[in-house]
CSV table of C-alpha atoms and ligand atoms in Angstrom, one decimal:
chain,number,residue,atom,x,y,z
G,1,ILE,CA,52.0,110.0,177.5
G,2,ARG,CA,51.2,113.4,178.4
G,3,ASP,CA,53.2,116.6,178.2
G,4,ASP,CA,52.2,117.6,181.7
G,5,GLN,CA,53.6,114.6,183.6
G,6,LYS,CA,55.9,116.4,186.1
G,7,ASP,CA,57.5,113.3,186.9
G,8,GLY,CA,61.2,114.4,186.1
G,9,VAL,CA,62.0,110.5,186.5
G,10,LYS,CA,63.0,109.0,183.5
G,11,GLU,CA,60.6,106.3,182.3
G,12,LYS,CA,62.1,102.9,181.5
G,13,LYS,CA,59.2,101.8,179.7
G,14,ASP,CA,60.1,100.7,176.0
G,15,HIS,CA,58.1,102.1,173.3
G,16,PRO,CA,57.0,100.8,169.7
G,17,PHE,CA,57.5,104.2,168.2
G,18,ALA,CA,60.5,106.5,167.7
G,19,PHE,CA,61.0,109.7,165.8
G,20,ALA,CA,63.2,111.2,162.9
G,21,PHE,CA,64.0,114.8,163.1
G,22,ASP,CA,64.9,116.9,160.0
G,23,ILE,CA,67.4,119.7,161.0
G,24,ASP,CA,67.2,122.7,159.0
G,25,GLY,CA,63.7,124.6,159.4
G,26,VAL,CA,62.8,122.1,162.3
G,27,LEU,CA,65.1,122.4,165.1
G,28,LEU,CA,67.7,124.9,163.5
G,29,LEU,CA,67.2,127.9,161.6
G,30,GLY,CA,70.6,128.5,160.1
G,31,GLN,CA,72.8,129.3,163.0
G,32,GLN,CA,69.7,129.7,165.3
G,33,ALA,CA,67.8,127.0,167.5
G,34,TYR,CA,64.1,127.1,167.5
G,35,PRO,CA,62.9,127.9,171.1
G,36,THR,CA,60.7,124.9,171.2
G,37,ALA,CA,63.1,122.6,169.9
G,38,ARG,CA,64.9,122.0,173.2
G,39,ARG,CA,61.7,121.2,175.0
G,40,ALA,CA,60.6,118.9,172.4
G,41,LEU,CA,63.8,116.6,172.5
G,42,GLU,CA,63.8,116.7,176.6
G,43,LEU,CA,60.2,115.8,176.4
G,44,LEU,CA,61.3,112.5,174.7
G,45,ASN,CA,64.1,112.2,176.7
G,46,ARG,CA,62.1,112.2,179.9
G,47,HIS,CA,59.9,109.4,178.6
G,48,ASN,CA,62.9,107.4,176.9
G,49,VAL,CA,61.6,107.6,173.3
G,50,HIS,CA,64.5,107.3,171.0
G,51,TYR,CA,65.3,109.6,168.1
G,52,ILE,CA,67.6,110.2,165.3
G,53,PHE,CA,68.4,113.2,163.1
G,54,LEU,CA,67.8,112.7,159.4
G,55,THR,CA,68.9,115.7,157.6
G,56,ASN,CA,69.8,116.8,153.8
G,57,GLY,CA,72.5,118.9,155.1
G,58,GLY,CA,76.1,117.8,155.5
G,59,GLY,CA,79.4,118.9,154.4
G,60,LYS,CA,81.1,118.0,157.8
G,61,PHE,CA,81.8,115.1,160.1
G,62,GLU,CA,78.8,113.6,161.8
G,63,HIS,CA,80.3,114.1,165.2
G,64,GLU,CA,80.7,117.8,164.3
G,65,ARG,CA,77.1,118.5,163.3
G,66,VAL,CA,75.6,116.6,166.4
G,67,SER,CA,78.2,118.5,168.5
G,68,GLN,CA,76.9,121.7,166.8
G,69,LEU,CA,73.1,120.6,167.6
G,70,SER,CA,74.2,119.6,171.4
G,71,GLU,CA,75.7,123.1,171.6
G,72,LYS,CA,72.6,124.9,170.2
G,73,LEU,CA,70.0,122.8,172.2
G,74,SER,CA,72.1,122.4,175.1
G,75,LEU,CA,71.3,118.7,175.3
G,76,PRO,CA,73.8,115.7,174.7
G,77,PHE,CA,73.8,113.7,171.4
G,78,SER,CA,75.6,111.0,169.9
G,79,PRO,CA,77.2,110.6,166.3
G,80,ALA,CA,75.5,107.1,166.3
G,81,GLN,CA,71.9,108.9,166.2
G,82,ILE,CA,72.6,111.7,163.0
G,83,VAL,CA,72.3,110.8,159.3
G,84,LEU,CA,73.8,113.5,157.0
G,85,SER,CA,73.2,113.7,153.4
G,86,HIS,CA,76.4,111.7,152.5
G,87,THR,CA,76.6,109.4,155.5
G,88,PRO,CA,75.3,106.6,153.0
G,89,PHE,CA,78.2,107.1,150.6
G,90,ARG,CA,80.6,105.6,153.2
G,91,THR,CA,78.8,102.2,152.2
G,92,PHE,CA,80.6,102.6,148.8
G,93,ALA,CA,84.0,103.2,150.4
G,94,PRO,CA,86.2,99.7,150.1
G,95,PRO,CA,86.8,99.1,153.7
G,96,SER,CA,83.3,100.1,154.8
G,97,PRO,CA,81.7,97.0,157.1
G,98,PHE,CA,78.4,98.2,155.6
G,99,PRO,CA,77.0,96.7,152.3
G,100,PRO,CA,76.8,99.4,149.6
G,101,LEU,CA,73.9,101.3,149.5
G,102,LEU,CA,73.0,100.6,145.9
G,103,PRO,CA,74.3,96.8,145.6
G,104,GLU,CA,74.4,97.2,141.7
G,105,ILE,CA,77.3,100.0,142.2
G,106,GLY,CA,79.4,98.0,144.6
G,107,LYS,CA,82.6,99.4,146.4
G,108,ILE,CA,84.5,102.0,144.8
G,109,PRO,CA,88.2,102.1,144.6
G,110,GLY,CA,90.8,104.5,143.3
G,111,THR,CA,90.3,108.0,143.2
G,112,VAL,CA,87.3,109.8,143.9
G,113,LEU,CA,86.3,113.6,143.2
G,114,VAL,CA,84.2,115.3,146.2
G,115,LEU,CA,82.7,118.5,145.7
G,116,GLY,CA,80.7,121.0,147.8
G,117,GLY,CA,80.8,122.4,151.2
G,118,SER,CA,83.3,124.8,152.6
G,119,ALA,CA,87.1,124.7,153.3
G,120,ASP,CA,88.6,121.2,152.9
G,121,LYS,CA,86.0,119.4,154.9
G,122,ALA,CA,84.4,117.1,152.6
G,123,ARG,CA,87.7,115.5,151.5
G,124,SER,CA,88.5,115.0,155.4
G,125,VAL,CA,85.1,113.2,155.7
G,126,ALA,CA,85.5,111.0,152.6
G,127,LEU,CA,89.0,109.8,153.8
G,128,HIS,CA,87.5,109.1,156.9
G,129,TYR,CA,85.0,107.0,155.1
G,130,GLY,CA,87.8,105.1,153.7
G,131,PHE,CA,88.0,106.1,149.9
G,132,ASP,CA,91.6,105.2,148.6
G,133,ASN,CA,92.1,108.7,147.1
G,134,VAL,CA,90.3,111.7,147.3
G,135,VAL,CA,90.5,115.0,145.2
G,136,THR,CA,88.6,118.1,145.2
G,137,SER,CA,88.0,121.0,142.5
G,138,LYS,CA,90.5,123.2,144.4
G,139,ASP,CA,93.2,120.4,143.7
G,140,PHE,CA,92.2,120.9,139.9
G,141,LEU,CA,92.2,124.5,139.8
G,142,VAL,CA,95.7,124.9,141.6
G,143,ALA,CA,97.1,122.5,139.1
G,144,SER,CA,95.4,123.9,136.1
G,145,PRO,CA,94.4,127.6,136.6
G,146,THR,CA,92.8,128.1,133.2
G,147,LEU,CA,90.6,125.0,133.8
G,148,TRP,CA,88.2,127.8,134.9
G,149,PRO,CA,89.6,131.2,134.4
G,150,PHE,CA,87.0,133.2,136.5
G,151,ALA,CA,88.1,131.5,139.7
G,152,THR,CA,90.6,133.2,141.9
G,153,VAL,CA,93.8,130.9,142.7
G,154,ASN,CA,94.9,133.1,145.9
G,155,ASN,CA,96.8,131.5,149.0
G,156,ASP,CA,93.6,130.6,150.7
G,157,VAL,CA,92.9,128.1,147.6
G,158,ARG,CA,96.5,127.0,147.5
G,159,LYS,CA,96.3,126.2,151.3
G,160,LEU,CA,93.3,123.8,150.9
G,161,ALA,CA,94.6,122.2,147.7
G,162,LYS,CA,96.8,119.0,147.4
G,163,PRO,CA,98.7,117.8,144.4
G,164,LEU,CA,97.0,115.6,142.5
G,165,PRO,CA,98.0,111.8,142.7
G,166,THR,CA,100.0,110.4,139.8
G,167,GLY,CA,98.1,109.4,136.8
G,168,THR,CA,97.7,105.7,135.5
G,169,GLY,CA,96.2,106.6,132.3
G,170,PRO,CA,98.0,106.1,128.6
G,171,SER,CA,99.7,109.5,129.0
G,172,GLY,CA,99.9,109.5,132.9
G,173,GLU,CA,96.2,111.0,133.1
G,174,LEU,CA,94.7,110.6,136.5
G,175,GLN,CA,91.4,108.5,136.3
G,176,ILE,CA,88.3,109.7,138.6
G,177,ASN,CA,86.1,106.6,139.3
G,178,ALA,CA,83.3,108.4,140.9
G,179,ILE,CA,81.9,112.2,141.5
G,180,PHE,CA,80.4,112.9,144.7
G,181,ILE,CA,78.5,115.9,145.7
G,182,TYR,CA,78.7,116.1,149.5
G,183,ASN,CA,77.1,119.5,150.2
G,184,ASP,CA,75.9,122.6,148.4
G,185,PRO,CA,78.9,123.7,145.7
G,186,ARG,CA,80.4,126.9,146.3
G,187,ASP,CA,81.5,127.7,142.9
G,188,TRP,CA,78.9,126.5,140.6
G,189,GLY,CA,80.8,127.5,137.7
G,190,LEU,CA,84.0,125.6,138.5
G,191,ASP,CA,82.1,122.5,139.7
G,192,ILE,CA,80.1,122.4,136.6
G,193,GLN,CA,83.1,122.8,134.4
G,194,LEU,CA,84.9,119.9,135.9
G,195,ILE,CA,82.1,117.4,136.0
G,196,VAL,CA,81.2,118.2,132.3
G,197,ASP,CA,84.9,117.7,131.7
G,198,LEU,CA,84.9,114.3,133.5
G,199,LEU,CA,81.5,113.1,132.1
G,200,LEU,CA,82.8,113.8,128.5
G,201,SER,CA,86.2,112.2,129.2
G,202,HIS,CA,87.6,108.8,127.8
G,203,ARG,CA,87.0,106.4,130.9
G,204,GLY,CA,87.2,109.3,133.6
G,205,TYR,CA,91.1,110.0,132.3
G,206,VAL,CA,91.3,113.5,133.5
G,207,GLY,CA,91.9,116.1,130.7
G,208,THR,CA,90.7,113.9,127.9
G,209,ARG,CA,87.8,113.9,125.7
G,210,SER,CA,86.3,110.5,124.8
G,211,PRO,CA,86.9,109.9,121.2
G,212,LEU,CA,83.4,108.6,120.7
G,213,ASN,CA,82.2,112.4,121.5
G,214,GLY,CA,85.1,114.3,120.2
G,215,VAL,CA,86.2,117.7,121.5
G,216,SER,CA,83.2,119.8,120.6
G,217,THR,CA,79.9,117.8,121.3
G,218,ALA,CA,77.7,120.7,121.1
G,219,GLY,CA,74.5,119.5,119.2
G,220,ARG,CA,75.9,116.0,118.8
G,221,ALA,CA,74.6,112.9,120.6
G,222,PHE,CA,76.7,111.6,123.4
G,223,GLN,CA,78.0,108.1,123.6
G,224,ASN,CA,78.9,106.5,126.9
G,225,ASP,CA,82.5,105.7,127.1
G,226,GLY,CA,83.0,104.6,130.7
G,227,GLN,CA,82.9,107.8,132.4
G,228,PRO,CA,82.4,108.4,136.3
G,229,THR,CA,79.2,108.0,138.1
G,230,LEU,CA,78.1,111.1,139.5
G,231,PHE,CA,76.2,111.1,142.9
G,232,PHE,CA,74.0,113.9,144.6
G,233,GLY,CA,73.7,114.0,148.4
G,234,CYS,CA,70.4,115.4,148.1
G,235,ASP,CA,68.1,116.9,145.6
G,236,ASP,CA,66.7,120.1,147.6
G,237,LEU,CA,65.6,122.7,145.5
G,238,LEU,CA,65.1,124.9,148.5
G,239,TRP,CA,65.8,125.0,152.3
G,240,ALA,CA,65.0,127.3,155.1
G,241,ASN,CA,67.7,129.5,157.0
G,242,GLU,CA,67.7,132.8,159.0
G,243,TYR,CA,66.8,134.6,155.6
G,244,HIS,CA,63.1,135.2,155.4
G,245,LEU,CA,62.5,133.3,152.1
G,246,PRO,CA,63.6,130.0,151.0
G,247,ARG,CA,67.3,129.3,149.6
G,248,LEU,CA,68.2,127.5,146.7
G,249,GLY,CA,69.8,124.1,147.7
G,250,GLN,CA,71.7,121.1,146.1
G,251,GLY,CA,68.8,120.2,143.8
G,252,ALA,CA,69.1,123.8,142.3
G,253,PHE,CA,72.8,123.0,141.4
G,254,LYS,CA,71.6,119.5,139.9
G,255,LYS,CA,69.1,121.5,137.7
G,256,ALA,CA,71.5,124.0,136.5
G,257,LEU,CA,74.0,121.2,135.7
G,258,GLU,CA,71.5,119.1,134.1
G,259,GLY,CA,70.5,122.3,131.8
G,260,VAL,CA,74.4,122.9,130.8
G,261,TRP,CA,74.6,119.1,130.0
G,262,ARG,CA,71.5,118.9,127.9
G,263,GLU,CA,73.1,121.8,125.7
G,264,VAL,CA,76.7,120.5,125.7
G,265,THR,CA,75.5,117.0,124.3
G,266,GLY,CA,73.1,117.8,122.1
G,267,GLY,CA,70.0,117.1,124.5
G,268,ALA,CA,71.4,114.0,126.4
G,269,GLU,CA,69.8,113.5,129.8
G,270,LEU,CA,72.3,113.7,132.7
G,271,GLN,CA,72.7,110.2,134.1
G,272,SER,CA,73.3,110.7,137.8
G,273,ILE,CA,72.5,108.9,141.3
G,274,THR,CA,70.6,111.3,144.1
G,275,ILE,CA,70.5,109.9,147.6
G,276,GLY,CA,69.1,111.9,150.5
G,277,LYS,CA,65.5,112.4,151.5
G,278,PRO,CA,63.1,111.7,149.9
G,279,PHE,CA,64.7,108.7,148.3
G,280,PRO,CA,63.9,105.4,149.8
G,281,GLU,CA,67.4,104.0,150.2
G,282,THR,CA,68.2,107.0,152.3
G,283,TYR,CA,65.0,106.0,154.6
G,284,LYS,CA,66.1,102.4,154.6
G,285,PHE,CA,69.9,103.5,155.6
G,286,ALA,CA,68.2,105.8,158.4
G,287,GLU,CA,65.8,103.0,159.7
G,288,GLY,CA,69.1,100.9,160.3
G,289,VAL,CA,70.9,103.8,162.2
G,290,LEU,CA,67.8,104.3,164.3
G,291,SER,CA,67.5,100.5,164.8
G,292,HIS,CA,71.1,100.2,165.9
G,293,TRP,CA,70.5,103.5,168.1
G,294,ARG,CA,67.6,102.1,169.8
G,295,ASN,CA,68.9,98.8,170.7
G,296,LYS,CA,72.7,99.3,171.0
G,297,GLY,CA,72.8,102.9,172.2
G,298,GLU,CA,76.2,104.7,172.6
G,299,GLU,CA,78.8,102.5,170.9
G,300,GLY,CA,76.8,99.6,171.9
G,301,THR,CA,76.5,100.0,175.6
G,302,MET,CA,73.1,98.5,175.7
G,303,THR,CA,72.2,94.9,175.7
G,304,GLY,CA,69.0,93.0,175.1
G,305,LYS,CA,66.4,93.6,172.5
G,306,ARG,CA,63.9,96.3,172.5
G,307,GLU,CA,60.0,95.6,171.7
G,308,GLU,CA,59.8,95.9,167.6
G,309,LEU,CA,59.6,99.4,166.3
G,310,LYS,CA,56.1,99.9,164.7
G,311,ARG,CA,56.2,103.8,164.0
G,312,VAL,CA,58.5,106.5,162.9
G,313,TYR,CA,57.4,109.9,163.2
G,314,MET,CA,59.4,111.9,160.6
G,315,VAL,CA,59.1,115.7,161.4
G,316,GLY,CA,60.1,118.1,158.8
G,317,ASP,CA,59.6,121.2,157.0
G,318,ASN,CA,60.0,120.5,153.5
G,319,PRO,CA,57.2,118.6,151.8
G,320,ALA,CA,59.3,117.5,148.7
G,321,SER,CA,61.9,115.9,150.7
G,322,ASP,CA,60.7,115.0,154.4
G,323,ILE,CA,57.1,114.1,153.7
G,324,ALA,CA,57.7,112.9,150.2
G,325,GLY,CA,60.1,110.3,151.8
G,326,ALA,CA,58.1,109.4,154.9
G,327,ASN,CA,54.9,108.8,152.6
G,328,GLY,CA,57.0,106.7,149.8
G,329,TYR,CA,59.1,104.4,151.8
G,330,LYS,CA,58.1,101.0,152.3
G,331,SER,CA,59.7,99.5,155.2
G,332,GLU,CA,60.9,95.8,155.1
G,333,GLU,CA,60.6,95.6,158.6
G,334,GLY,CA,56.7,96.7,158.4
G,335,THR,CA,57.6,100.3,160.4
G,336,GLU,CA,55.1,102.7,159.4
G,337,TRP,CA,56.7,106.2,158.7
G,338,VAL,CA,54.4,108.7,159.6
G,339,GLY,CA,55.0,112.5,157.9
G,340,CYS,CA,54.6,115.2,160.2
G,341,LEU,CA,54.7,118.7,158.7
G,342,VAL,CA,55.9,121.6,160.5
G,343,LYS,CA,55.1,125.5,159.4
G,344,SER,CA,58.6,126.8,160.8
G,345,GLY,CA,60.7,126.2,157.7
G,346,VAL,CA,60.2,125.8,153.9
G,347,TYR,CA,56.4,125.2,154.2
G,348,LYS,CA,54.6,128.0,155.5
G,349,GLY,CA,50.9,127.1,154.6
G,350,GLY,CA,48.3,125.7,151.8
G,351,GLU,CA,48.0,122.7,150.1
G,352,PRO,CA,51.3,120.7,150.4
G,353,GLU,CA,52.4,118.5,147.2
G,354,HIS,CA,53.0,115.7,149.6
G,355,VAL,CA,50.4,115.2,152.0
G,356,PRO,CA,51.4,114.7,155.7
G,357,ARG,CA,49.8,112.8,158.4
G,358,VAL,CA,49.6,115.9,160.0
G,359,VAL,CA,50.3,119.9,160.0
G,360,VAL,CA,51.6,121.6,163.2
G,361,GLU,CA,53.3,124.9,164.0
G,362,ASP,CA,56.4,123.6,165.2
G,363,VAL,CA,58.6,120.6,166.4
G,364,LEU,CA,57.3,120.8,170.1
G,365,GLU,CA,53.6,120.5,168.7
G,366,ALA,CA,54.7,117.6,166.7
G,367,VAL,CA,56.0,115.7,169.3
G,368,ARG,CA,53.1,116.6,171.6
G,369,TRP,CA,50.6,115.3,168.8
G,370,ALA,CA,52.4,112.1,168.2
G,371,LEU,CA,52.8,111.1,172.2
G,372,GLU,CA,49.2,112.1,172.6
G,373,ARG,CA,48.4,109.7,169.7
G,374,GLU,CA,50.6,106.9,171.3
G,375,GLY,CA,48.8,107.4,174.5
F,401,G3P,O1,71.7,121.9,153.1
F,401,G3P,C1,70.9,121.7,153.9
F,401,G3P,C2,69.4,121.5,153.2
F,401,G3P,O2,69.4,120.9,151.9
F,401,G3P,C3,68.2,121.0,154.0
F,401,G3P,O3,68.6,120.5,155.0
F,401,G3P,O4,67.9,119.4,157.7
F,401,G3P,O5,66.1,120.5,155.8
F,401,G3P,O6,67.2,118.3,155.5
F,401,G3P,P1,67.5,119.8,156.1
F,402,MG,MG1,64.4,121.1,156.6
């Protein structure tokens, strides 16, 4: 397939390959679209080549993020072709038809704490996913302002908070069954304090300390006592936006929490589960989304089976997430994930710590390289 075909007519040909596009640093730089991004996706649309968006960003509904992309790139996209950092979390919600992303975890009933993102969006997303009860750090702060005395409890915060559900604990304490980080936390201090409290609690009961650990565990070994599971939506230490240098991401928050946890527990390693790129479970989930999109299209409008998908070109700007993930994922479908590293975001040049199949300037060059390669 050549980029100079001025056919203008949409090919009906099926292709044994498709694309997965990272967003930040590839298609968008903060709020700005790269000038070549639209042309790259138009070229694929013209040749009927399928693609999805696979981002470690999130904190909003899938349809909201894909609408933002459509608006910035002036092209139509569907919520069925995007995977946000927390999209796989929905598989843990009791009513979800999808199998749990991690079978050993299963479905998570009861109340979950959702952290990160702005306004109250992450709560709305988690409720939409089907979790029974969702609480946020603002709910805890308004209920107990001295929980983190450095936060401001103003009317904006009060408007976004909701009363905590009635507890079922021995003295009416609320039990938290899991903690999810949906997006970059906005108040690291409050969120770290909340997480540490719950991980030191007795079985996730808010405001308790496990009798195994006592009130002050500093310097003492930590004992597990049925505390809630902690999930991170991604591990990005750095990401790229309009600022001229890479910014700290959710992975940096995780490192900060790990340091506090080590000190508070006398050396215990933080137990947590991290999804997002580069973790294989996320690529397996994304492969399912891509296959569904390729074979079913918008709301299952398409029928018939496409030819087998042999290759997915993963176009990303971060070797530690996009390229490491493509290189590390071994598809059960036998699909080869080909890492294409662009220089338009976090990576700017030099020997990347995870070796891509190709290094190119930007997303258009990545698409052209792949189409040439596919012939
Ligand atoms: O929060 C966004 C950042 O972690 C990276 O997003 O699209 O480059 O995977 P993306
Ligand atoms: Mg990126």
